[in-house]
Short mmCIF file of C-alpha atoms in Angstrom, two decimals:
data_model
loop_
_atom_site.label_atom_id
_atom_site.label_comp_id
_atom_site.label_asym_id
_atom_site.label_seq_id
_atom_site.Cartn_x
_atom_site.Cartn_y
_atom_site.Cartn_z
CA UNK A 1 -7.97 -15.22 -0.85
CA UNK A 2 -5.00 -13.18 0.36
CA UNK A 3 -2.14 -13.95 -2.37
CA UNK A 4 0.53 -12.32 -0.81
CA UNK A 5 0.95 -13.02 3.24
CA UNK A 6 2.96 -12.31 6.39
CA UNK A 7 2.78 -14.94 8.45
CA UNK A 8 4.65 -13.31 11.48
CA UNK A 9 2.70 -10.19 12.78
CA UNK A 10 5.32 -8.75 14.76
CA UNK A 11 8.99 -8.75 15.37
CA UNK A 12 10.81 -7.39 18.26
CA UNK A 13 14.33 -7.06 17.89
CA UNK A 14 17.24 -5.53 19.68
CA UNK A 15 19.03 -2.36 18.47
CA UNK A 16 22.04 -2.59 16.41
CA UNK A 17 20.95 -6.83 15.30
CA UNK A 18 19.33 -7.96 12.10
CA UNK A 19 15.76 -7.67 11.60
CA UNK A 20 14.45 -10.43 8.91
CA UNK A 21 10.84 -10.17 7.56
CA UNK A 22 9.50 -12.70 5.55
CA UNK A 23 6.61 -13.01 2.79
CA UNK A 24 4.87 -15.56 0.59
CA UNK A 25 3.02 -15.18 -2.30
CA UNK A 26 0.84 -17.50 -4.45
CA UNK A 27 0.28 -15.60 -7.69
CA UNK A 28 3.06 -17.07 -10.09
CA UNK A 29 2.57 -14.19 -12.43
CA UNK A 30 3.55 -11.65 -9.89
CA UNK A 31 7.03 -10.13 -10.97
CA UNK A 32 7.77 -6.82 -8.86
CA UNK A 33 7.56 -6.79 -5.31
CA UNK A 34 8.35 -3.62 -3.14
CA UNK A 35 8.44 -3.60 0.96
CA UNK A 36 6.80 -0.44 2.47
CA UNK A 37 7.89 0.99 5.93
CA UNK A 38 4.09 2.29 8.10
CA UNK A 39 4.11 4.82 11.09
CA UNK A 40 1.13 5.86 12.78
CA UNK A 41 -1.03 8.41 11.36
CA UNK A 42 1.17 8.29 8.33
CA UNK A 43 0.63 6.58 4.84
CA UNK A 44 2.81 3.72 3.68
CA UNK A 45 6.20 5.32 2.41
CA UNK A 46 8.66 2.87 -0.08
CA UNK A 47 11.11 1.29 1.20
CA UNK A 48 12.73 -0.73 -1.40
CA UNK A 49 11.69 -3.01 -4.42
CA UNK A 50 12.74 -5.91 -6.28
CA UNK A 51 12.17 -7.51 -10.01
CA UNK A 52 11.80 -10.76 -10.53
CA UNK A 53 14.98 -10.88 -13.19
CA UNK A 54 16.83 -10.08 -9.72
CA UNK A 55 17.05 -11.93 -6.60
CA UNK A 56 18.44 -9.89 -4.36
CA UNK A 57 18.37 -5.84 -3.99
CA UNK A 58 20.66 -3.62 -1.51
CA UNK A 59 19.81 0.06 -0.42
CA UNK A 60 21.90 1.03 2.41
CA UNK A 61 20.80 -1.48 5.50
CA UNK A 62 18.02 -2.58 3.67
CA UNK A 63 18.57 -5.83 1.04
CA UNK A 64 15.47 -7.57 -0.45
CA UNK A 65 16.13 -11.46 -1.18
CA UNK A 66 13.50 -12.94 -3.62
CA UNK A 67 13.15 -16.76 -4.45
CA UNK A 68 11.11 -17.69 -6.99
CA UNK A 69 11.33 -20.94 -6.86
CA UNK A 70 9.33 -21.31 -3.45
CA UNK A 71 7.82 -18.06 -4.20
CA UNK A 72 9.18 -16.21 -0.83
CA UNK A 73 10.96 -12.92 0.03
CA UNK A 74 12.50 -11.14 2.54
CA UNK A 75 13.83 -7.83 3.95
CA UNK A 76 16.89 -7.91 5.61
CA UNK A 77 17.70 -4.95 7.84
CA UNK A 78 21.07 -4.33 9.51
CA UNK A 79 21.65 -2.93 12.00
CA UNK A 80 18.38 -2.24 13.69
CA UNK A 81 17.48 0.91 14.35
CA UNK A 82 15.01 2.49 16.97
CA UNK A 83 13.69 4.21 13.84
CA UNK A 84 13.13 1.21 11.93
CA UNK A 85 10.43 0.57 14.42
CA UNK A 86 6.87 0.61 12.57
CA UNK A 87 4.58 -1.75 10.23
CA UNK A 88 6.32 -3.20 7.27
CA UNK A 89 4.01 -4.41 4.34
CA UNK A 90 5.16 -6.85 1.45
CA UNK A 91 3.05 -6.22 -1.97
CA UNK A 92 3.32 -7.91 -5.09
CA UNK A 93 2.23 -6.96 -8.76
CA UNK A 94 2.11 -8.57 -11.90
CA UNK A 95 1.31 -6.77 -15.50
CA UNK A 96 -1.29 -4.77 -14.36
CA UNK A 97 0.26 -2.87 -12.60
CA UNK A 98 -2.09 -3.29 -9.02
CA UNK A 99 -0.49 -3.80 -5.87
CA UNK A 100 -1.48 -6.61 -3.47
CA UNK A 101 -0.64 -6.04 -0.28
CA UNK A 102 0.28 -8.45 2.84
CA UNK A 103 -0.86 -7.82 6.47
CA UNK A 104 2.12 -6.70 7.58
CA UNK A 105 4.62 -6.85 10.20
CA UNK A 106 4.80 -4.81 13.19
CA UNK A 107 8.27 -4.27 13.99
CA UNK A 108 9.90 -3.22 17.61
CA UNK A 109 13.55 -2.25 17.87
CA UNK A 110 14.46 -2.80 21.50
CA UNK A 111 17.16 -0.29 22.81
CA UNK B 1 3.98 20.03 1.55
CA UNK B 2 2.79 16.83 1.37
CA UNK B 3 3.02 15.41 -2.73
CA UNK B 4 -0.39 13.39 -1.96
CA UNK B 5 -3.30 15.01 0.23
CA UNK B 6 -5.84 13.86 1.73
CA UNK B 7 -9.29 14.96 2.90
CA UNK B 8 -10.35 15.18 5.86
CA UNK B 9 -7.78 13.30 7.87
CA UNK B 10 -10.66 11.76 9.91
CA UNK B 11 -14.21 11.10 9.95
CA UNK B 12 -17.25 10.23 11.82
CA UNK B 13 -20.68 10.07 10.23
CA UNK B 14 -23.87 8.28 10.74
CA UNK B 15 -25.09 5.00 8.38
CA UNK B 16 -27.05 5.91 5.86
CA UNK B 17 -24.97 9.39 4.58
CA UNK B 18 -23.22 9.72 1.70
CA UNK B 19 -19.40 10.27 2.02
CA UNK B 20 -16.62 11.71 -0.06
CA UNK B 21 -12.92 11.60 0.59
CA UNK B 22 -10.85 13.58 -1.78
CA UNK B 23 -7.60 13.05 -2.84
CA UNK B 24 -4.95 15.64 -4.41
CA UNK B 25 -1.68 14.57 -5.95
CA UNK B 26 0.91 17.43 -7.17
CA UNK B 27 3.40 14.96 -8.64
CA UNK B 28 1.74 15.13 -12.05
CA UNK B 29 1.48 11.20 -12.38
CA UNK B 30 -1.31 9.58 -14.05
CA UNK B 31 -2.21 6.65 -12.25
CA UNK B 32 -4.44 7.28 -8.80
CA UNK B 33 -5.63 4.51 -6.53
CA UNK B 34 -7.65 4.07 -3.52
CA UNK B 35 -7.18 1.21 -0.86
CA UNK B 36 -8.76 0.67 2.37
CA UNK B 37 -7.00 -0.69 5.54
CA UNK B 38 -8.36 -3.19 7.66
CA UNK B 39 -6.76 -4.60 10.91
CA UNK B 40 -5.06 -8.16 9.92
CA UNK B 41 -5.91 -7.72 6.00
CA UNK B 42 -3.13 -5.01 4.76
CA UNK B 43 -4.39 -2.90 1.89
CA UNK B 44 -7.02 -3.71 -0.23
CA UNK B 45 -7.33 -2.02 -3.54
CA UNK B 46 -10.76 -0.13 -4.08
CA UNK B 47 -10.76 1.61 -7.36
CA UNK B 48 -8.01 2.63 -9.91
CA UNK B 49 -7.51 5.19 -12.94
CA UNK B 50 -4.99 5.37 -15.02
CA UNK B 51 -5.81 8.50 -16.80
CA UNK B 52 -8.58 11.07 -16.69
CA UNK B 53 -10.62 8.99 -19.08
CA UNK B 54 -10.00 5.60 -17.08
CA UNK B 55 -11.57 4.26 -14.21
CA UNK B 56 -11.12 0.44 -13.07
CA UNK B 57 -12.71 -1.29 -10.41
CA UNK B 58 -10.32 -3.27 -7.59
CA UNK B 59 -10.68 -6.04 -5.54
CA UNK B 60 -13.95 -4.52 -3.60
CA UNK B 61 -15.51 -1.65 -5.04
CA UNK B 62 -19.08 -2.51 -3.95
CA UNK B 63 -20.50 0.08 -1.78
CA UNK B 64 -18.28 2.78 -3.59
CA UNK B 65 -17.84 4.80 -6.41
CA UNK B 66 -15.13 7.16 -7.79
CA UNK B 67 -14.88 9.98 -10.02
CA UNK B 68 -11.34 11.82 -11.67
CA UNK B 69 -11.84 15.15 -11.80
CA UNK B 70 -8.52 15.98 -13.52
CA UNK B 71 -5.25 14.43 -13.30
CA UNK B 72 -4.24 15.65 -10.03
CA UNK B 73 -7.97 15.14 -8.13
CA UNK B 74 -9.32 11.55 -7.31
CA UNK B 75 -12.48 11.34 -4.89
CA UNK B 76 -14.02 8.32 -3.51
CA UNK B 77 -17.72 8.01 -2.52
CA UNK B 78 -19.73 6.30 -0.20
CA UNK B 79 -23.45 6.81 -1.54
CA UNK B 80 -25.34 5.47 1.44
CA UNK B 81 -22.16 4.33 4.47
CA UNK B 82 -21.84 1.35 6.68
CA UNK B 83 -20.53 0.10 9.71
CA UNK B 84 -18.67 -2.45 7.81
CA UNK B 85 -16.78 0.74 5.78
CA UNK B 86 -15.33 1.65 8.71
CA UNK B 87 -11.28 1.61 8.12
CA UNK B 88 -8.61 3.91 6.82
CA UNK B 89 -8.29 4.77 3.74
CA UNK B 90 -5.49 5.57 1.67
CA UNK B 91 -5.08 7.44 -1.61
CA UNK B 92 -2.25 6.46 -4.14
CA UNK B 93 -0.22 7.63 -7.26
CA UNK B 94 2.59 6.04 -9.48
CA UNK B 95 4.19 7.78 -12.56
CA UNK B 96 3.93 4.97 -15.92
CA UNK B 97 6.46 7.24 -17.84
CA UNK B 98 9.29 5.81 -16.07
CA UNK B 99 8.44 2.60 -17.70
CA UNK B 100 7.28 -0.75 -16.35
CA UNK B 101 6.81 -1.33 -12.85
CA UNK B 102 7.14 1.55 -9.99
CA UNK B 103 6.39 2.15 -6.58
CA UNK B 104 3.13 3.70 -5.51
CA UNK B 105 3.40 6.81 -3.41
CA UNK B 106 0.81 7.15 -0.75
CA UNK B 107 -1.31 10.12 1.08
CA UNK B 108 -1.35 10.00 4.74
CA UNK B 109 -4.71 8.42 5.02
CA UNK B 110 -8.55 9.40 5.96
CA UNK B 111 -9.39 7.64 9.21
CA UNK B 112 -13.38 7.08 8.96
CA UNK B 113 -15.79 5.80 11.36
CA UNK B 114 -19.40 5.02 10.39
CA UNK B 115 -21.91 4.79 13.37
#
């Protein structure tokens, strides 16, 4: 059973607006959670992470949100850019250190 | 040069043959992973090692085995391959001396196809 999930598969967007992805997890124990960014034909590069002490992050136009409470996240990016166009996976660890991942998001920045 | 490399980038093989994708890191971290990609399932962790001595099974090893041939080498085999291991696979590192949690950096992937 997936514990961490993206319940949108894709996102289209127009340049220069916000782009918000969301993700759920189950696992209470979870308590780092990163977002990576997916061309094609490339491997999954990091984008930004959060802890659970936080609950929000900022790097440039990305900010992660985290609430623990109903155990949800999300990546706020702004402004879109055509280069911000590609798969975007949520993954969640707890002690151990192992990442689960979610099934991503496939997102389309419309000039 | 890429910090994580993969080999070969992509694969097609018969079922029955026994596969091996290697995996070379030169970012001197201890921790190596392997994951598999599956349309509509993300990543799913295979096997992990956090040192040279240490090997871990993930979430679905069966069908696979692993072997660390020094910090920076991490190969994944397929003794006997199936149509149902057909995905891409990705090799990963993460560096514990920063302390607690980081991020996983990842190779650019072995696409394999199993007739």
């Amino acid at each position: 059973d997936q514990q961490v999930k993206q319940n949108s598969p894709s996102l289209s967007v127009q340049e220069g607006r916000i782009s918000i992805l969301n993700c759920d997890y189950t696992n209470s124990m979870f308590d780092y959670f990163l977002w990576y960014k997916k061309y094609p034909a490339e491997g999954p590069t990091f984008l930004i992470s959060i802890s659970s002490i936080k609950d929000k992050n900022e790097d440039g136009r990305f900010t992660v949100f985290l609430n623990k409470s109903a155990k949800h996240l999300s990546l706020h990016i702004v402004p879109s850019q055509p280069g911000d166009s590609a798969v975007y996976f949520c993954a969640a660890s707890a002690y151990d250190y192992k990442l689960s991942f979610g099934a991503g998001t496939t997102v389309t920045v419309r000039a | 040069d890429a910090d994580v490399t993969q080999t070969p980038r992509n694969r097609i093989t018969k079922t029955g043959k026994r596969i091996m994708l290697e995996c070379s890191q030169t970012k001197g971290h201890d921790r190596m992973y392997w994951y598999r990609q599956d349309p509509g399932l993300g990543l799913r962790l295979i096997y992990y090692s956090f040192d040279v001595k240490d090997i871990n099974k993930g979430e679905i090893s069966d069908g696979y085995s692993v072997s660390r041939q020094a910090q920076a080498k991490f190969s994944l085999s397929l003794e006997s391959a199936i149509p149902n291991q057909t995905a891409l696979y990705f090799c990963a590192t993460s560096d514990p001396s920063a302390g607690g949690n980081q991020p996983q950096h990842f190779g650019d992937g072995t696409r394999l196809s199993i007739l």
